[in-house]
mmCIF file of C-alpha atoms and ligand atoms in Angstrom:
data_model
loop_
_atom_site.group_PDB
_atom_site.id
_atom_site.type_symbol
_atom_site.label_atom_id
_atom_site.label_comp_id
_atom_site.label_asym_id
_atom_site.label_seq_id
_atom_site.Cartn_x
_atom_site.Cartn_y
_atom_site.Cartn_z
ATOM 1 C CA MET L 1 100.846 54.275 90.387
ATOM 2 C CA ALA L 2 99.025 57.386 91.645
ATOM 3 C CA ILE L 3 99.031 59.915 94.350
ATOM 4 C CA ALA L 4 95.840 61.492 95.821
ATOM 5 C CA GLN L 5 95.281 63.847 98.541
ATOM 6 C CA ALA L 6 92.066 64.207 100.684
ATOM 7 C CA GLN L 7 91.228 66.390 103.853
ATOM 8 C CA PRO L 8 89.339 65.320 107.090
ATOM 9 C CA ASN L 9 85.885 66.387 107.615
ATOM 10 C CA ILE L 10 84.312 67.683 110.599
ATOM 11 C CA ALA L 11 80.877 66.471 111.184
ATOM 12 C CA LEU L 12 78.306 69.063 112.291
ATOM 13 C CA VAL L 13 75.450 66.673 112.512
ATOM 14 C CA LYS L 14 76.988 63.464 113.791
ATOM 15 C CA TYR L 15 76.974 59.948 112.344
ATOM 16 C CA TRP L 16 76.983 57.656 115.498
ATOM 17 C CA GLY L 17 75.460 54.013 115.085
ATOM 18 C CA LYS L 18 75.265 51.451 112.268
ATOM 19 C CA ARG L 19 72.395 49.592 110.856
ATOM 20 C CA HIS L 20 72.289 45.737 111.294
ATOM 21 C CA GLY L 21 73.259 43.648 108.349
ATOM 22 C CA GLY L 22 76.724 44.606 107.553
ATOM 23 C CA MET L 23 78.202 46.733 104.598
ATOM 24 C CA ASN L 24 78.861 49.469 107.282
ATOM 25 C CA LEU L 25 75.698 51.177 106.695
ATOM 26 C CA PRO L 26 74.989 54.162 109.037
ATOM 27 C CA ALA L 27 71.964 54.175 111.224
ATOM 28 C CA VAL L 28 71.775 57.899 110.574
ATOM 29 C CA GLY L 29 72.481 60.455 107.854
ATOM 30 C CA SER L 30 75.102 63.188 108.706
ATOM 31 C CA LEU L 31 76.339 66.612 107.737
ATOM 32 C CA SER L 32 79.854 67.881 107.510
ATOM 33 C CA VAL L 33 82.439 70.254 106.461
ATOM 34 C CA THR L 34 85.569 69.405 104.791
ATOM 35 C CA LEU L 35 88.797 71.300 105.780
ATOM 36 C CA GLU L 36 91.511 72.721 103.628
ATOM 37 C CA SER L 37 94.723 72.659 105.498
ATOM 38 C CA LEU L 38 94.919 69.402 107.072
ATOM 39 C CA TRP L 39 95.560 66.615 104.563
ATOM 40 C CA THR L 40 96.363 62.984 104.108
ATOM 41 C CA GLN L 41 98.439 62.359 101.002
ATOM 42 C CA THR L 42 98.524 58.806 99.731
ATOM 43 C CA GLU L 43 100.654 57.005 96.919
ATOM 44 C CA ILE L 44 99.749 53.470 95.875
ATOM 45 C CA GLU L 45 101.650 51.432 93.329
ATOM 46 C CA PHE L 46 100.188 48.098 92.290
ATOM 47 C CA ASP L 47 103.067 45.437 91.640
ATOM 48 C CA PRO L 48 102.831 42.136 90.267
ATOM 49 C CA ASP L 49 105.840 40.901 92.084
ATOM 50 C CA LEU L 50 104.783 41.983 95.679
ATOM 51 C CA PRO L 51 103.703 38.906 97.687
ATOM 52 C CA GLU L 52 101.515 41.078 100.196
ATOM 53 C CA ASP L 53 100.155 44.683 100.402
ATOM 54 C CA LEU L 54 102.582 46.897 102.153
ATOM 55 C CA PHE L 55 101.240 50.042 104.122
ATOM 56 C CA LEU L 56 103.470 52.734 105.599
ATOM 57 C CA LEU L 57 101.952 55.524 107.572
ATOM 58 C CA ASN L 58 104.033 58.508 108.158
ATOM 59 C CA GLY L 59 107.052 56.426 107.146
ATOM 60 C CA LEU L 60 106.507 53.662 109.655
ATOM 61 C CA PRO L 61 104.780 50.150 108.949
ATOM 62 C CA ASP L 62 101.377 50.049 110.320
ATOM 63 C CA PRO L 63 100.136 46.376 110.686
ATOM 64 C CA VAL L 64 96.850 47.385 112.351
ATOM 65 C CA GLY L 65 96.067 49.939 109.664
ATOM 66 C CA LEU L 66 97.337 47.385 106.940
ATOM 67 C CA SER L 67 94.450 44.919 107.372
ATOM 68 C CA ARG L 68 91.784 47.872 106.979
ATOM 69 C CA VAL L 69 93.689 49.125 103.893
ATOM 70 C CA SER L 70 93.677 45.885 102.090
ATOM 71 C CA ARG L 71 89.809 45.387 102.914
ATOM 72 C CA CYS L 72 89.434 48.581 101.452
ATOM 73 C CA LEU L 73 91.315 47.866 98.196
ATOM 74 C CA ASP L 74 89.893 44.397 97.737
ATOM 75 C CA PRO L 75 86.490 45.484 96.069
ATOM 76 C CA ILE L 76 88.390 48.012 93.861
ATOM 77 C CA ARG L 77 90.905 45.252 92.816
ATOM 78 C CA GLU L 78 87.985 43.067 92.019
ATOM 79 C CA ARG L 79 86.113 45.649 90.124
ATOM 80 C CA ALA L 80 89.485 46.209 87.929
ATOM 81 C CA SER L 81 90.021 42.468 87.642
ATOM 82 C CA CYS L 82 93.417 43.054 89.081
ATOM 83 C CA THR L 83 95.167 40.609 91.405
ATOM 84 C CA HIS L 84 98.306 42.650 92.053
ATOM 85 C CA LYS L 85 99.186 43.660 95.620
ATOM 86 C CA ALA L 86 99.911 47.269 96.371
ATOM 87 C CA ARG L 87 102.710 49.312 98.067
ATOM 88 C CA ILE L 88 100.928 52.146 99.891
ATOM 89 C CA ARG L 89 102.515 55.204 101.500
ATOM 90 C CA SER L 90 100.345 57.509 103.544
ATOM 91 C CA ARG L 91 101.068 60.888 105.224
ATOM 92 C CA ASN L 92 99.010 62.950 107.524
ATOM 93 C CA ASN L 93 100.089 66.572 108.498
ATOM 94 C CA PHE L 94 97.997 66.278 111.704
ATOM 95 C CA PRO L 95 97.961 63.653 114.543
ATOM 96 C CA THR L 96 96.498 60.324 113.578
ATOM 97 C CA SER L 97 93.702 58.414 115.478
ATOM 98 C CA ALA L 98 93.032 61.200 117.860
ATOM 99 C CA GLY L 99 89.591 62.124 116.879
ATOM 100 C CA LEU L 100 90.671 64.416 113.973
ATOM 101 C CA ALA L 101 88.932 62.116 111.303
ATOM 102 C CA SER L 102 92.232 60.656 109.952
ATOM 103 C CA SER L 103 90.293 57.690 108.848
ATOM 104 C CA ALA L 104 87.878 59.715 106.704
ATOM 105 C CA SER L 105 90.757 61.499 104.860
ATOM 106 C CA GLY L 106 92.806 58.365 104.815
ATOM 107 C CA PHE L 107 90.127 56.378 103.071
ATOM 108 C CA ALA L 108 88.996 59.048 100.695
ATOM 109 C CA ALA L 109 92.579 59.552 99.664
ATOM 110 C CA LEU L 110 93.322 55.668 99.404
ATOM 111 C CA VAL L 111 90.049 55.011 97.243
ATOM 112 C CA THR L 112 90.740 58.140 95.003
ATOM 113 C CA ALA L 113 94.288 56.978 94.374
ATOM 114 C CA ALA L 114 93.453 53.343 93.933
ATOM 115 C CA ILE L 115 90.769 54.293 91.282
ATOM 116 C CA ALA L 116 93.251 56.508 89.408
ATOM 117 C CA ALA L 117 96.204 53.937 89.525
ATOM 118 C CA LEU L 118 93.888 51.187 88.235
ATOM 119 C CA ASN L 119 92.466 53.678 85.477
ATOM 120 C CA LEU L 120 88.907 52.713 86.533
ATOM 121 C CA ASP L 121 85.948 54.672 85.149
ATOM 122 C CA VAL L 122 83.407 54.258 88.046
ATOM 123 C CA SER L 123 80.385 56.157 89.114
ATOM 124 C CA ASP L 124 80.121 58.434 92.142
ATOM 125 C CA GLU L 125 77.986 55.844 93.835
ATOM 126 C CA GLU L 126 80.705 53.091 93.391
ATOM 127 C CA LYS L 127 83.244 55.436 94.734
ATOM 128 C CA ASN L 128 80.990 56.507 97.813
ATOM 129 C CA GLN L 129 80.361 52.855 98.499
ATOM 130 C CA TRP L 130 84.065 51.898 98.673
ATOM 131 C CA ALA L 131 84.797 54.799 100.835
ATOM 132 C CA ARG L 132 81.776 54.029 103.152
ATOM 133 C CA TRP L 133 82.623 50.318 103.440
ATOM 134 C CA ALA L 134 86.065 51.473 104.905
ATOM 135 C CA SER L 135 84.738 54.019 107.259
ATOM 136 C CA GLY L 136 81.196 55.771 107.440
ATOM 137 C CA SER L 137 82.484 59.261 107.534
ATOM 138 C CA ALA L 138 85.182 58.735 104.498
ATOM 139 C CA PRO L 139 82.732 59.255 101.666
ATOM 140 C CA ARG L 140 82.020 62.841 103.073
ATOM 141 C CA SER L 141 85.656 63.720 102.392
ATOM 142 C CA LEU L 142 85.285 62.849 98.688
ATOM 143 C CA TYR L 143 83.513 66.173 98.336
ATOM 144 C CA GLY L 144 84.503 69.695 99.406
ATOM 145 C CA GLY L 145 82.749 72.365 101.464
ATOM 146 C CA PHE L 146 79.410 71.397 103.103
ATOM 147 C CA VAL L 147 78.401 67.675 102.402
ATOM 148 C CA GLU L 148 75.267 65.662 103.579
ATOM 149 C CA LEU L 149 75.271 62.012 103.829
ATOM 150 C CA ARG L 150 71.523 61.116 103.147
ATOM 151 C CA LEU L 151 69.838 57.817 103.981
ATOM 152 C CA HIS L 152 67.115 56.568 101.766
ATOM 153 C CA ASP L 153 64.824 53.607 101.752
ATOM 154 C CA THR L 154 64.900 53.003 98.163
ATOM 155 C CA PRO L 155 66.391 51.331 96.038
ATOM 156 C CA ALA L 156 67.222 49.585 99.248
ATOM 157 C CA PRO L 157 66.786 50.330 102.862
ATOM 158 C CA GLY L 158 69.822 52.307 103.998
ATOM 159 C CA HIS L 159 70.837 53.529 100.601
ATOM 160 C CA THR L 160 73.242 56.470 100.985
ATOM 161 C CA GLU L 161 73.727 59.466 98.794
ATOM 162 C CA LEU L 162 76.358 62.162 99.148
ATOM 163 C CA VAL L 163 75.000 65.645 98.503
ATOM 164 C CA PRO L 164 77.359 68.555 98.350
ATOM 165 C CA LEU L 165 75.211 71.593 99.749
ATOM 166 C CA ALA L 166 77.543 74.517 99.531
ATOM 167 C CA THR L 167 80.942 75.155 98.295
ATOM 168 C CA PRO L 168 83.851 76.711 100.476
ATOM 169 C CA ALA L 169 83.418 80.019 98.219
ATOM 170 C CA ASP L 170 79.505 80.003 98.892
ATOM 171 C CA TRP L 171 79.924 80.200 102.745
ATOM 172 C CA PRO L 172 83.725 80.632 103.717
ATOM 173 C CA LEU L 173 83.533 79.466 107.357
ATOM 174 C CA GLU L 174 86.767 78.824 109.121
ATOM 175 C CA VAL L 175 87.800 76.155 111.642
ATOM 176 C CA ALA L 176 90.254 76.146 114.644
ATOM 177 C CA VAL L 177 91.019 72.845 115.924
ATOM 178 C CA ALA L 178 92.428 72.725 119.395
ATOM 179 C CA ILE L 179 94.488 69.696 120.150
ATOM 180 C CA THR L 180 94.264 68.700 123.997
ATOM 181 C CA SER L 181 95.911 65.311 123.814
ATOM 182 C CA LEU L 182 98.112 63.395 121.375
ATOM 183 C CA SER L 183 97.197 59.907 122.773
ATOM 184 C CA THR L 184 95.432 57.477 120.420
ATOM 185 C CA LYS L 185 91.896 57.211 121.629
ATOM 186 C CA SER L 186 91.269 54.192 123.771
ATOM 187 C CA VAL L 187 87.866 53.225 122.232
ATOM 188 C CA GLY L 188 87.574 53.598 118.372
ATOM 189 C CA SER L 189 84.453 54.869 116.698
ATOM 190 C CA THR L 190 83.395 51.458 115.300
ATOM 191 C CA ALA L 191 83.626 49.997 118.922
ATOM 192 C CA GLY L 192 82.201 53.020 120.577
ATOM 193 C CA MET L 193 79.120 52.993 118.219
ATOM 194 C CA SER L 194 78.328 49.480 118.874
ATOM 195 C CA GLN L 195 78.730 49.721 122.728
ATOM 196 C CA THR L 196 76.374 52.846 122.489
ATOM 197 C CA ALA L 197 73.866 50.981 120.290
ATOM 198 C CA ASN L 198 73.751 48.068 122.634
ATOM 199 C CA THR L 199 73.585 49.754 126.003
ATOM 200 C CA SER L 200 72.636 53.507 125.877
ATOM 201 C CA PRO L 201 69.179 54.081 127.093
ATOM 202 C CA PHE L 202 68.897 57.239 124.620
ATOM 203 C CA TYR L 203 70.103 55.504 121.523
ATOM 204 C CA GLU L 204 66.460 54.976 119.943
ATOM 205 C CA SER L 205 65.513 58.585 120.629
ATOM 206 C CA TRP L 206 68.790 59.702 118.808
ATOM 207 C CA ILE L 207 68.041 57.816 115.766
ATOM 208 C CA ARG L 208 64.452 59.223 115.625
ATOM 209 C CA ALA L 209 65.406 62.812 116.018
ATOM 210 C CA GLN L 210 68.215 62.830 113.376
ATOM 211 C CA PRO L 211 66.152 63.796 110.432
ATOM 212 C CA LEU L 212 65.007 66.982 112.235
ATOM 213 C CA ASP L 213 68.697 67.956 113.039
ATOM 214 C CA LEU L 214 69.627 67.330 109.478
ATOM 215 C CA GLU L 215 66.760 69.391 108.051
ATOM 216 C CA GLU L 216 67.566 72.352 110.490
ATOM 217 C CA ALA L 217 71.233 72.135 109.612
ATOM 218 C CA ARG L 218 70.469 71.912 105.810
ATOM 219 C CA THR L 219 68.156 74.912 105.860
ATOM 220 C CA ALA L 220 70.828 76.873 107.946
ATOM 221 C CA VAL L 221 73.445 76.226 105.298
ATOM 222 C CA GLN L 222 71.213 77.013 102.448
ATOM 223 C CA ALA L 223 70.155 80.201 104.293
ATOM 224 C CA ARG L 224 73.669 80.919 105.413
ATOM 225 C CA ASP L 225 72.081 81.267 108.970
ATOM 226 C CA PHE L 226 75.225 81.022 111.189
ATOM 227 C CA GLU L 227 73.435 81.294 114.596
ATOM 228 C CA LYS L 228 70.951 78.386 113.471
ATOM 229 C CA LEU L 229 73.826 76.413 112.379
ATOM 230 C CA ALA L 230 75.604 76.993 115.659
ATOM 231 C CA ARG L 231 72.596 75.822 117.749
ATOM 232 C CA VAL L 232 72.086 72.616 115.863
ATOM 233 C CA SER L 233 75.696 71.643 115.618
ATOM 234 C CA GLU L 234 76.485 72.138 119.326
ATOM 235 C CA HIS L 235 73.207 70.248 119.884
ATOM 236 C CA SER L 236 74.098 67.368 117.823
ATOM 237 C CA CYS L 237 77.573 67.084 119.518
ATOM 238 C CA LEU L 238 76.383 67.460 122.921
ATOM 239 C CA LYS L 239 73.704 64.734 122.317
ATOM 240 C CA MET L 240 76.127 62.279 120.720
ATOM 241 C CA HIS L 241 78.369 62.551 123.557
ATOM 242 C CA GLY L 242 75.389 62.353 126.070
ATOM 243 C CA LEU L 243 74.234 59.075 124.627
ATOM 244 C CA ALA L 244 77.808 57.630 124.533
ATOM 245 C CA LEU L 245 78.350 58.881 128.224
ATOM 246 C CA ALA L 246 75.213 57.000 129.186
ATOM 247 C CA GLY L 247 76.162 53.526 127.637
ATOM 248 C CA LYS L 248 77.517 50.680 129.970
ATOM 249 C CA PRO L 249 80.350 51.441 130.363
ATOM 250 C CA GLY L 250 80.004 55.086 129.472
ATOM 251 C CA LEU L 251 82.383 56.380 126.969
ATOM 252 C CA ILE L 252 84.171 59.562 127.965
ATOM 253 C CA TYR L 253 86.154 61.002 125.159
ATOM 254 C CA TRP L 254 86.885 64.428 126.744
ATOM 255 C CA ASN L 255 89.426 65.788 129.053
ATOM 256 C CA GLY L 256 89.437 68.777 131.363
ATOM 257 C CA ALA L 257 90.762 70.931 128.709
ATOM 258 C CA THR L 258 88.231 69.899 126.080
ATOM 259 C CA VAL L 259 85.374 70.901 128.538
ATOM 260 C CA ASN L 260 87.115 74.276 129.352
ATOM 261 C CA CYS L 261 87.396 74.950 125.598
ATOM 262 C CA LEU L 262 83.664 74.228 125.166
ATOM 263 C CA ALA L 263 82.931 76.822 128.016
ATOM 264 C CA VAL L 264 85.120 79.546 126.543
ATOM 265 C CA ILE L 265 83.570 79.099 123.051
ATOM 266 C CA ARG L 266 80.125 79.524 124.639
ATOM 267 C CA ASP L 267 81.266 82.566 126.287
ATOM 268 C CA LEU L 268 82.736 84.089 123.138
ATOM 269 C CA ARG L 269 79.358 83.525 121.416
ATOM 270 C CA ALA L 270 77.582 85.183 124.169
ATOM 271 C CA GLN L 271 79.908 88.162 123.719
ATOM 272 C CA GLY L 272 79.111 88.442 120.009
ATOM 273 C CA ILE L 273 81.842 86.422 118.336
ATOM 274 C CA PRO L 274 80.423 84.213 115.657
ATOM 275 C CA VAL L 275 81.847 80.713 116.752
ATOM 276 C CA PHE L 276 80.502 77.502 117.927
ATOM 277 C CA PHE L 277 81.984 74.120 118.916
ATOM 278 C CA THR L 278 81.816 70.449 117.945
ATOM 279 C CA VAL L 279 83.815 67.537 119.252
ATOM 280 C CA ASP L 280 84.144 64.051 117.562
ATOM 281 C CA ALA L 281 85.234 60.761 119.166
ATOM 282 C CA GLY L 282 88.275 62.109 120.750
ATOM 283 C CA PRO L 283 89.196 65.179 123.042
ATOM 284 C CA GLN L 284 90.062 67.674 120.322
ATOM 285 C CA VAL L 285 87.816 70.734 120.099
ATOM 286 C CA LYS L 286 86.868 72.196 116.693
ATOM 287 C CA ALA L 287 85.590 75.827 116.648
ATOM 288 C CA VAL L 288 83.791 76.909 113.642
ATOM 289 C CA SER L 289 83.576 80.479 112.995
ATOM 290 C CA GLU L 290 81.990 82.931 110.378
ATOM 291 C CA PRO L 291 84.974 84.506 108.096
ATOM 292 C CA GLY L 292 87.586 86.739 109.923
ATOM 293 C CA ALA L 293 86.951 85.624 113.528
ATOM 294 C CA ILE L 294 89.029 82.504 113.465
ATOM 295 C CA GLN L 295 92.521 84.013 114.397
ATOM 296 C CA GLN L 296 91.124 85.700 117.381
ATOM 297 C CA VAL L 297 89.352 82.499 118.526
ATOM 298 C CA ALA L 298 92.521 80.425 117.996
ATOM 299 C CA GLY L 299 94.541 82.709 119.904
ATOM 300 C CA ILE L 300 92.220 82.708 122.900
ATOM 301 C CA LEU L 301 91.954 78.919 122.601
ATOM 302 C CA ARG L 302 95.794 78.773 122.908
ATOM 303 C CA GLN L 303 95.772 80.386 126.364
ATOM 304 C CA ILE L 304 93.686 77.598 127.819
ATOM 305 C CA PRO L 305 95.695 75.300 130.022
ATOM 306 C CA GLY L 306 96.035 71.807 128.472
ATOM 307 C CA VAL L 307 95.558 73.074 124.947
ATOM 308 C CA LEU L 308 98.718 71.763 123.240
ATOM 309 C CA GLU L 309 98.482 73.353 119.822
ATOM 310 C CA VAL L 310 95.753 75.055 117.840
ATOM 311 C CA MET L 311 95.431 74.506 113.819
ATOM 312 C CA THR L 312 93.309 76.743 111.789
ATOM 313 C CA SER L 313 91.943 75.896 108.334
ATOM 314 C CA ARG L 314 89.453 77.082 105.872
ATOM 315 C CA LEU L 315 86.916 74.792 104.232
ATOM 316 C CA GLY L 316 88.427 73.000 101.489
ATOM 317 C CA PRO L 317 87.773 70.853 98.387
ATOM 318 C CA GLY L 318 87.120 67.103 97.940
ATOM 319 C CA ALA L 319 89.631 64.331 97.322
ATOM 320 C CA ARG L 320 91.562 64.688 94.155
ATOM 321 C CA VAL L 321 94.392 62.936 92.319
ATOM 322 C CA LEU L 322 97.725 64.840 92.575
ATOM 323 C CA SER L 323 99.619 62.629 90.014
ATOM 324 C CA GLY L 324 99.415 59.314 88.225
ATOM 325 C CA ALA L 325 96.963 58.018 85.450
ATOM 326 C CA GLY L 326 98.325 60.641 83.206
ATOM 327 C CA LYS L 327 98.631 63.477 85.626
ATOM 328 C CA PRO L 328 102.004 64.890 86.214
ATOM 329 C CA HIS L 329 103.072 65.417 89.911
ATOM 330 C CA PRO L 330 102.611 68.940 91.033
ATOM 331 C CA SER L 331 106.483 69.428 91.704
ATOM 332 C CA ASP L 332 107.360 68.107 88.145
ATOM 333 C CA PRO L 333 108.414 71.035 85.861
HETATM 334 C C1 DP6 Z 1 82.234 60.965 116.032
HETATM 335 O O1 DP6 Z 1 83.521 57.221 110.428
HETATM 336 O O2 DP6 Z 1 85.292 56.759 112.112
HETATM 337 O O3 DP6 Z 1 83.400 61.404 113.942
HETATM 338 O O4 DP6 Z 1 82.358 53.922 110.220
HETATM 339 O O5 DP6 Z 1 83.268 52.793 112.060
HETATM 340 O O6 DP6 Z 1 84.851 53.949 110.572
HETATM 341 P P1 DP6 Z 1 83.570 53.963 111.235
HETATM 342 O O7 DP6 Z 1 83.259 55.213 112.030
HETATM 343 P P2 DP6 Z 1 83.940 56.766 111.658
HETATM 344 O O8 DP6 Z 1 83.004 57.508 112.822
HETATM 345 C C2 DP6 Z 1 82.972 58.974 112.852
HETATM 346 C C3 DP6 Z 1 82.292 59.168 114.029
HETATM 347 C C4 DP6 Z 1 82.320 60.836 114.416
HETATM 348 C C5 DP6 Z 1 81.028 61.518 113.883
HETATM 349 C C6 DP6 Z 1 81.131 61.782 112.435
HETATM 350 O O9 DP6 Z 1 82.219 61.816 111.672
HETATM 351 O O10 DP6 Z 1 79.956 62.038 111.870
#
């Protein structure tokens, strides 16, 4: 058995859309930051006596999640020549399936725990691929700080590479997450992406422009240029939602409080507070600030009607094993 922890990542240049041909290949590269204080912890135990995989999420059986979990584990089991089913217990310290990247941290933690429990010696490439098959944003949570998922045409079209660009210590930005709804989102990312790709008139230009956005964000990170990162991140966020809104039917992931948060964050930046927004496939707003400004931003977001809770986080490390495969549990003496 093994226990692993991973944190959600927040995309600054968004992944939205998949290539044809299966294998969950993203149609575009993406760039994200990994958080520190929101986490998923996953314990996995392979058991020869178990007839089926068992999956508990936050203490409750999760039949919908179970099939994705089993599909994620199958290639790892195959690689280890292991036929045993597994008992998986996963815990999030933040709301699940509400646009807070719980699938990213969830699958990054699961892959990391399974590799440790099966004592597998694998390349980063294999690990990244197992996480990506489960969820396109999950391999980014295997790494800490600023992470780029790059697409290449060799050795095969759509080959993905994960590139850590800067550590949290290199550029210690901070994030506030404003929760504006606790409901599970009505259209998940996978279905939303396919609806957008099939019906949005803006989809082709989205794919074409992504390398430019990535280049701009990458150079902003390398130069620690906050204003530049703010501009390209807000642009990528609004563009992704614009193209989803223009599909048939249009996808509306936001609520009134979401929009109010965006307006307030723009006002704060105009007043000289170094902060920008991003929103994923849900109504929660993430505010990213330079070091030292996040508590002030969080306090202001808390005053906005419809904001239920604001969590803050620094940038954090990638997925890691907490115990198992020879590692003691952190609480052991
Ligand atoms: C809006 O990684 O959840 O958060 O590959 O279908 O599991 P699947 O999608 P997922 O999509 C994330 C979409 C996003 C943007 C991003 O994280 O880049």
